[in-house]
Amino acid sequence: MNDNHTRKKQQSDSHSRTGLGVDVLKRAIIDHLFYEQGRYPDVATINDWYLAVAHTVRDRLVRRWISTAQTYKREGSRTVCYLSAEYLLGPHLCNNITNLGIRDEMTQALQELNQDLDQLLEQEQEPGLGNGGLGRLAACYMDSLASMQIPAIGYGIRYEFGIFDQEIRDGWQVEKTDNWLRHGNPWELRRHKLTFDVRFGGYTEQFMDDVENRFRVRWVPDRIVNGIAYDTPILGYGVNTVNLLRLWKAEAPESFDFQAFNLGDYYAAVDKKVVSENITKILYPNDEPIAGKQLRLQQQYFFVSCSLQDMLRLFLQQGEGLDKFHVKFAAQLNDTHPALAIPELMRLLIDEHCLDWDTAWVVTRNTFAYTNHTLLPEALERWPLSLLEEMLPRHLQIIYEINDRFMDEARRRMYGIDMQISRLSIIEEGEQKHVRMANLAFVGSFAVNGVAKLHTELLKQDVMQDFYRLWPERFSNKPNGVTPRRFVLLSNPGLARLIRDQIGCEWTTNLDQLKQLGGLASDTQFQTLWQQEKRASKIALADLIKQRTGEVINPDSLFDIQAKRIHEYKRQHLNLLHIITLYNRLKHNPDADITPRTFVFAGKAAPGYKMAKLIIKLINSVAYMINRDSDVNDLIKVVFFPNFNVKNAQKIYPAADLSEQISTAGKEASGTGNMKFSLNGALTIGTLDGANIEIREEVGAENFFLFGLICKEIYRIQAEGYRPWDYYQDNLELKDSIDLISSGFFSHGDTQLFKPLVDTLMTTDPYMLMADYQSYLDCQQTVSQAFRRIDEWTRISILNVARMGRSSSDRAIGEYCNEIWKVKPVPVEL
Ligand code: 26W
């Protein structure tokens, strides 16, 4: 943490590339506008000003970047490599200004240049290189690694097109291509010289290596793609550390085939270029059901091979023996998407660097650790063996060898234990064989973790029970966390200032400090200030909703928000059943005593996920009817906020009174939105699922609106035979709500539109909505009563924030560093 003295010194630094004072910032911005954009203020566009400010801030990062690289090189520091197919970074500018600690200075500098920082921030295209929880967690962890001065490199894919932009047309989701690079990207540096060959296809052959005097394997690929590094600086908060996010782009070794051109075959001339670049063209927009698409596997192998070749390059610079590779690097596999790293490191060590199998295996298994992020069977990756045979013949050989040796070890370990060994195998037998990526990830890692207490328990008791039975010591729980920099300091500056005025600002890097707020929970004056901050955020969101949807909402109503990917297990449609029930109550009795509420939904559906898209249509159809029904007199309003992404999330989390975390128990691995809402003073209504359990333990059961069946009860009911129809029959309000949907009331009389959704609920209801309906309704009634006692509500809101210290991604990264990666901070002097 740069103390005030260092900061003062930096403040006084007048160098236009590095100074942090108002005047030097002004000069730097004008310099960049002039020399970078070739513009002068009178003619400069908003985007010109944005780029000028971006380059001004980037200069301050690059200086720290170089100092960091020099320090790590000098120290030969043990380094964490985070391998993730997704990084949901969000906009860079404000985050870097916040982490440099110059938000006030930059705001003033721009004011004096007649520019508005918030307006310029709107200019930035956010890099949406992720789908949801997993990708955002990777971004939060990169922020914490840098803020805690841990030497780290984030490796991933530089998708040309990120997660689609969502538009709502006639209530339906429409996907728009995310051309985030259209205006260039000031936050990345192309590393022309840093390219690696990545092979695909072909065959392998054995040959006798006389020098090594042993047989070796040669892989003769039938196509090679180049991987080019693009580096994005990740600045820590209040430190000089700038870690590296290295994303790979695929390019053809030769971007133009002249011979083909001369022969007049113009397509062939560019064919290789197009095919190669397709690999990193677009992010797969699914965040649970796997695509199993060839291109997806190519993407996974491509970035894994580039990353490991780069790690070997960095290691060999140190001149040590490769049998010490795992001493230098700890590599975290963010779910199974990078699991091919295991056979790829084996291939590189054995085929390219001539290590023997055993040494290579010791190095490999002591390099990798694996985090599981989902228990949903349909999300557990398993690749057809035939696909691997065609695309990665050498890796399949290595996977077979790994599996044979592993199964031998397993047989030895399970001696006398009755269990089915086939479930352990990396190879899934059957008519079409598959490679189980979770099994491969386990076998090739020294540590495996879940992301919340219940999730880790279910991992041990269910999905990976056989592995846990034989290797319990490898399992641990590493509860997720979120960065308080972006999700409080940056997105809720008013609340951050209020907190700082009371307890100082150490909480931004030591979130447990928030506990001190507990003592102010009943302080009426502080409560008033707290309410004012919340109301200001609600008004800001109301304005944005007016802009984006045309809907006018009442900022004094209870803002009840569910914002996350649309998925049946997250049960946005249970939330809808509550709304329709309230509507029915008001229709039956317009004087019914309903607490005014605004229901806000936000979230994208995977383009191929029909039921999720139907749920979005139903939300908008219910909104259409209710919002225009004068009988309900604005007591309840429903809004679907389009295009939920990090930028919009930063405006939604601060404005919530109630956070909806209503997934079926046992389905949400952790959730991280739940933490962001709670950290911004929202109270949570939720099930005992994922991190809701830890949040409730921390904030106190009396300060959490709990409902629903717990995991065990669900297993029991399903084992005994779950009959959703009975709940429909026995519960009039539930029946009326379902019937209103089936009647076509929300679909202009079309009784077929929502039939698939209603039929699923009435027959299988796999996510137990019918069974949890009444408990949810009762709990929502409690919420309505509680919100009327606004001072009591505010007291609980303050307590919720005060007790959310453990939800910091710094706490999580601290646990990974001490218990898995065994890595220490390396402070950087400028
Ligand atoms: C293409 C297939 C695919 C893509 C992404 C399958 C699975 C995923 C991710 C694992 C899904 C995901 O984002 N899981 C979420 O991870 C968060 C971070 O740990 C958790 O908080 C969420 O509960 C979990 O759903």
PDB file of C-alpha atoms in Angstrom, residues 54-192:
ATOM      1  CA  ALA A  54      -7.045   6.417 -21.704  1.00  0.00           C
ATOM      2  CA  HIS A  55      -3.527   6.869 -23.077  1.00  0.00           C
ATOM      3  CA  THR A  56      -2.704   9.307 -20.257  1.00  0.00           C
ATOM      4  CA  VAL A  57      -3.705   6.707 -17.679  1.00  0.00           C
ATOM      5  CA  ARG A  58      -2.003   3.913 -19.630  1.00  0.00           C
ATOM      6  CA  ASP A  59       1.305   5.777 -19.421  1.00  0.00           C
ATOM      7  CA  ARG A  60       1.088   5.638 -15.631  1.00  0.00           C
ATOM      8  CA  LEU A  61       0.407   1.929 -15.833  1.00  0.00           C
ATOM      9  CA  VAL A  62       3.206   1.171 -18.289  1.00  0.00           C
ATOM     10  CA  ARG A  63       5.746   2.768 -15.981  1.00  0.00           C
ATOM     11  CA  ARG A  64       4.649   0.521 -13.123  1.00  0.00           C
ATOM     12  CA  TRP A  65       4.410  -2.419 -15.541  1.00  0.00           C
ATOM     13  CA  ILE A  66       8.094  -2.154 -16.409  1.00  0.00           C
ATOM     14  CA  SER A  67       9.113  -1.746 -12.770  1.00  0.00           C
ATOM     15  CA  THR A  68       7.047  -4.828 -11.928  1.00  0.00           C
ATOM     16  CA  ALA A  69       8.594  -6.919 -14.716  1.00  0.00           C
ATOM     17  CA  GLN A  70      12.101  -5.833 -13.693  1.00  0.00           C
ATOM     18  CA  THR A  71      11.405  -6.704 -10.052  1.00  0.00           C
ATOM     19  CA  TYR A  72      10.021 -10.157 -10.868  1.00  0.00           C
ATOM     20  CA  LYS A  73      12.939 -10.890 -13.200  1.00  0.00           C
ATOM     21  CA  ARG A  74      15.412  -9.746 -10.537  1.00  0.00           C
ATOM     22  CA  GLU A  75      13.694 -11.716  -7.781  1.00  0.00           C
ATOM     23  CA  GLY A  76      13.008 -14.769  -9.981  1.00  0.00           C
ATOM     24  CA  SER A  77       9.703 -14.805  -8.137  1.00  0.00           C
ATOM     25  CA  ARG A  78       7.449 -17.869  -7.930  1.00  0.00           C
ATOM     26  CA  THR A  79       4.546 -16.915 -10.173  1.00  0.00           C
ATOM     27  CA  VAL A  80       0.853 -17.810 -10.300  1.00  0.00           C
ATOM     28  CA  CYS A  81      -0.515 -18.489 -13.787  1.00  0.00           C
ATOM     29  CA  TYR A  82      -4.300 -18.299 -14.036  1.00  0.00           C
ATOM     30  CA  LEU A  83      -5.526 -20.243 -17.066  1.00  0.00           C
ATOM     31  CA  SER A  84      -9.050 -19.194 -17.980  1.00  0.00           C
ATOM     32  CA  ALA A  85     -11.034 -19.360 -21.225  1.00  0.00           C
ATOM     33  CA  GLU A  86     -12.967 -16.347 -19.965  1.00  0.00           C
ATOM     34  CA  TYR A  87     -12.218 -12.944 -18.385  1.00  0.00           C
ATOM     35  CA  LEU A  88     -15.178 -10.638 -17.837  1.00  0.00           C
ATOM     36  CA  LEU A  89     -13.003  -7.598 -17.162  1.00  0.00           C
ATOM     37  CA  GLY A  90     -15.484  -4.734 -17.554  1.00  0.00           C
ATOM     38  CA  PRO A  91     -14.424  -1.231 -18.605  1.00  0.00           C
ATOM     39  CA  HIS A  92     -10.769  -0.403 -17.771  1.00  0.00           C
ATOM     40  CA  LEU A  93     -10.594   3.397 -17.537  1.00  0.00           C
ATOM     41  CA  CYS A  94     -12.459   4.058 -14.303  1.00  0.00           C
ATOM     42  CA  ASN A  95     -10.981   0.989 -12.644  1.00  0.00           C
ATOM     43  CA  ASN A  96      -7.428   2.113 -13.426  1.00  0.00           C
ATOM     44  CA  ILE A  97      -8.175   5.671 -12.307  1.00  0.00           C
ATOM     45  CA  THR A  98      -9.609   4.231  -9.066  1.00  0.00           C
ATOM     46  CA  ASN A  99      -6.640   1.916  -8.471  1.00  0.00           C
ATOM     47  CA  LEU A 100      -4.213   4.804  -9.152  1.00  0.00           C
ATOM     48  CA  GLY A 101      -6.195   6.720  -6.524  1.00  0.00           C
ATOM     49  CA  ILE A 102      -6.656   9.757  -8.833  1.00  0.00           C
ATOM     50  CA  ARG A 103     -10.441   9.833  -9.394  1.00  0.00           C
ATOM     51  CA  ASP A 104     -10.793  13.270  -7.832  1.00  0.00           C
ATOM     52  CA  GLU A 105      -7.728  14.617  -9.633  1.00  0.00           C
ATOM     53  CA  MET A 106      -8.876  13.266 -13.016  1.00  0.00           C
ATOM     54  CA  THR A 107     -12.432  14.556 -12.490  1.00  0.00           C
ATOM     55  CA  GLN A 108     -11.056  18.031 -11.725  1.00  0.00           C
ATOM     56  CA  ALA A 109      -8.516  17.965 -14.579  1.00  0.00           C
ATOM     57  CA  LEU A 110     -11.278  17.154 -17.070  1.00  0.00           C
ATOM     58  CA  GLN A 111     -13.639  19.727 -15.584  1.00  0.00           C
ATOM     59  CA  GLU A 112     -10.955  22.328 -16.151  1.00  0.00           C
ATOM     60  CA  LEU A 113     -10.814  21.070 -19.751  1.00  0.00           C
ATOM     61  CA  ASN A 114     -14.658  21.370 -19.960  1.00  0.00           C
ATOM     62  CA  GLN A 115     -15.026  17.625 -20.122  1.00  0.00           C
ATOM     63  CA  ASP A 116     -17.086  15.291 -17.919  1.00  0.00           C
ATOM     64  CA  LEU A 117     -15.367  12.079 -16.757  1.00  0.00           C
ATOM     65  CA  ASP A 118     -18.631  10.103 -16.436  1.00  0.00           C
ATOM     66  CA  GLN A 119     -19.532  11.027 -20.005  1.00  0.00           C
ATOM     67  CA  LEU A 120     -16.139   9.864 -21.277  1.00  0.00           C
ATOM     68  CA  LEU A 121     -16.495   6.609 -19.333  1.00  0.00           C
ATOM     69  CA  GLU A 122     -19.610   5.817 -21.366  1.00  0.00           C
ATOM     70  CA  GLN A 123     -17.404   5.814 -24.466  1.00  0.00           C
ATOM     71  CA  GLU A 124     -15.442   2.727 -23.508  1.00  0.00           C
ATOM     72  CA  GLN A 125     -16.369  -0.558 -25.183  1.00  0.00           C
ATOM     73  CA  GLU A 126     -16.226  -3.114 -22.375  1.00  0.00           C
ATOM     74  CA  PRO A 127     -14.198  -6.234 -23.150  1.00  0.00           C
ATOM     75  CA  GLY A 128     -16.919  -8.858 -22.697  1.00  0.00           C
ATOM     76  CA  LEU A 129     -14.567 -11.848 -22.926  1.00  0.00           C
ATOM     77  CA  GLY A 130     -16.753 -14.003 -20.690  1.00  0.00           C
ATOM     78  CA  ASN A 131     -20.251 -15.311 -20.051  1.00  0.00           C
ATOM     79  CA  GLY A 132     -20.913 -14.798 -16.373  1.00  0.00           C
ATOM     80  CA  GLY A 133     -19.722 -15.977 -12.978  1.00  0.00           C
ATOM     81  CA  LEU A 134     -16.604 -17.903 -13.981  1.00  0.00           C
ATOM     82  CA  GLY A 135     -15.292 -15.116 -16.230  1.00  0.00           C
ATOM     83  CA  ARG A 136     -16.006 -12.334 -13.738  1.00  0.00           C
ATOM     84  CA  LEU A 137     -14.386 -14.296 -10.925  1.00  0.00           C
ATOM     85  CA  ALA A 138     -11.211 -14.531 -13.020  1.00  0.00           C
ATOM     86  CA  ALA A 139     -11.261 -10.736 -13.426  1.00  0.00           C
ATOM     87  CA  CYS A 140     -11.813 -10.126  -9.695  1.00  0.00           C
ATOM     88  CA  TYR A 141      -8.973 -12.524  -8.899  1.00  0.00           C
ATOM     89  CA  MET A 142      -6.605 -10.683 -11.277  1.00  0.00           C
ATOM     90  CA  ASP A 143      -7.451  -7.422  -9.452  1.00  0.00           C
ATOM     91  CA  SER A 144      -6.751  -9.012  -6.049  1.00  0.00           C
ATOM     92  CA  LEU A 145      -3.518 -10.720  -7.169  1.00  0.00           C
ATOM     93  CA  ALA A 146      -2.135  -7.345  -8.290  1.00  0.00           C
ATOM     94  CA  SER A 147      -3.499  -5.470  -5.250  1.00  0.00           C
ATOM     95  CA  MET A 148      -1.858  -8.045  -2.953  1.00  0.00           C
ATOM     96  CA  GLN A 149       1.415  -7.741  -4.930  1.00  0.00           C
ATOM     97  CA  ILE A 150       1.432 -11.415  -5.934  1.00  0.00           C
ATOM     98  CA  PRO A 151       3.469 -12.175  -9.062  1.00  0.00           C
ATOM     99  CA  ALA A 152       0.849 -13.469 -11.489  1.00  0.00           C
ATOM    100  CA  ILE A 153       0.039 -13.858 -15.164  1.00  0.00           C
ATOM    101  CA  GLY A 154      -3.494 -14.304 -16.452  1.00  0.00           C
ATOM    102  CA  TYR A 155      -3.567 -16.367 -19.647  1.00  0.00           C
ATOM    103  CA  GLY A 156      -6.608 -16.463 -21.909  1.00  0.00           C
ATOM    104  CA  ILE A 157      -8.082 -15.890 -25.353  1.00  0.00           C
ATOM    105  CA  ARG A 158      -8.402 -12.526 -27.124  1.00  0.00           C
ATOM    106  CA  TYR A 159     -11.793 -13.095 -28.731  1.00  0.00           C
ATOM    107  CA  GLU A 160     -12.386 -10.681 -31.610  1.00  0.00           C
ATOM    108  CA  PHE A 161     -16.069 -10.797 -30.701  1.00  0.00           C
ATOM    109  CA  GLY A 162     -17.015 -11.131 -27.012  1.00  0.00           C
ATOM    110  CA  ILE A 163     -20.362 -11.958 -25.416  1.00  0.00           C
ATOM    111  CA  PHE A 164     -23.182 -10.687 -27.619  1.00  0.00           C
ATOM    112  CA  ASP A 165     -24.994  -7.451 -26.849  1.00  0.00           C
ATOM    113  CA  GLN A 166     -28.594  -8.136 -25.905  1.00  0.00           C
ATOM    114  CA  GLU A 167     -31.483  -6.194 -27.362  1.00  0.00           C
ATOM    115  CA  ILE A 168     -35.136  -6.859 -26.540  1.00  0.00           C
ATOM    116  CA  ARG A 169     -37.470  -6.808 -29.564  1.00  0.00           C
ATOM    117  CA  ASP A 170     -41.163  -7.417 -28.934  1.00  0.00           C
ATOM    118  CA  GLY A 171     -40.156  -9.012 -25.607  1.00  0.00           C
ATOM    119  CA  TRP A 172     -37.689 -11.420 -27.189  1.00  0.00           C
ATOM    120  CA  GLN A 173     -33.903 -11.470 -26.729  1.00  0.00           C
ATOM    121  CA  VAL A 174     -32.043 -10.558 -29.920  1.00  0.00           C
ATOM    122  CA  GLU A 175     -28.293 -11.108 -30.021  1.00  0.00           C
ATOM    123  CA  LYS A 176     -26.123  -8.341 -31.552  1.00  0.00           C
ATOM    124  CA  THR A 177     -22.491  -8.985 -32.488  1.00  0.00           C
ATOM    125  CA  ASP A 178     -20.097  -7.496 -29.933  1.00  0.00           C
ATOM    126  CA  ASN A 179     -17.586  -5.765 -32.193  1.00  0.00           C
ATOM    127  CA  TRP A 180     -15.700  -4.381 -29.144  1.00  0.00           C
ATOM    128  CA  LEU A 181     -12.498  -3.727 -31.115  1.00  0.00           C
ATOM    129  CA  ARG A 182     -14.147  -1.514 -33.742  1.00  0.00           C
ATOM    130  CA  HIS A 183     -12.442   1.640 -32.359  1.00  0.00           C
ATOM    131  CA  GLY A 184      -9.258  -0.160 -31.406  1.00  0.00           C
ATOM    132  CA  ASN A 185      -8.307  -0.928 -27.812  1.00  0.00           C
ATOM    133  CA  PRO A 186      -5.958   1.485 -25.962  1.00  0.00           C
ATOM    134  CA  TRP A 187      -5.600  -0.979 -23.068  1.00  0.00           C
ATOM    135  CA  GLU A 188      -3.651  -3.691 -24.908  1.00  0.00           C
ATOM    136  CA  LEU A 189      -0.174  -3.961 -26.423  1.00  0.00           C
ATOM    137  CA  ARG A 190       0.357  -6.342 -29.352  1.00  0.00           C
ATOM    138  CA  ARG A 191       3.599  -8.293 -28.761  1.00  0.00           C
ATOM    139  CA  HIS A 192       4.661  -8.781 -32.374  1.00  0.00           C
TER     140      HIS A 192
END
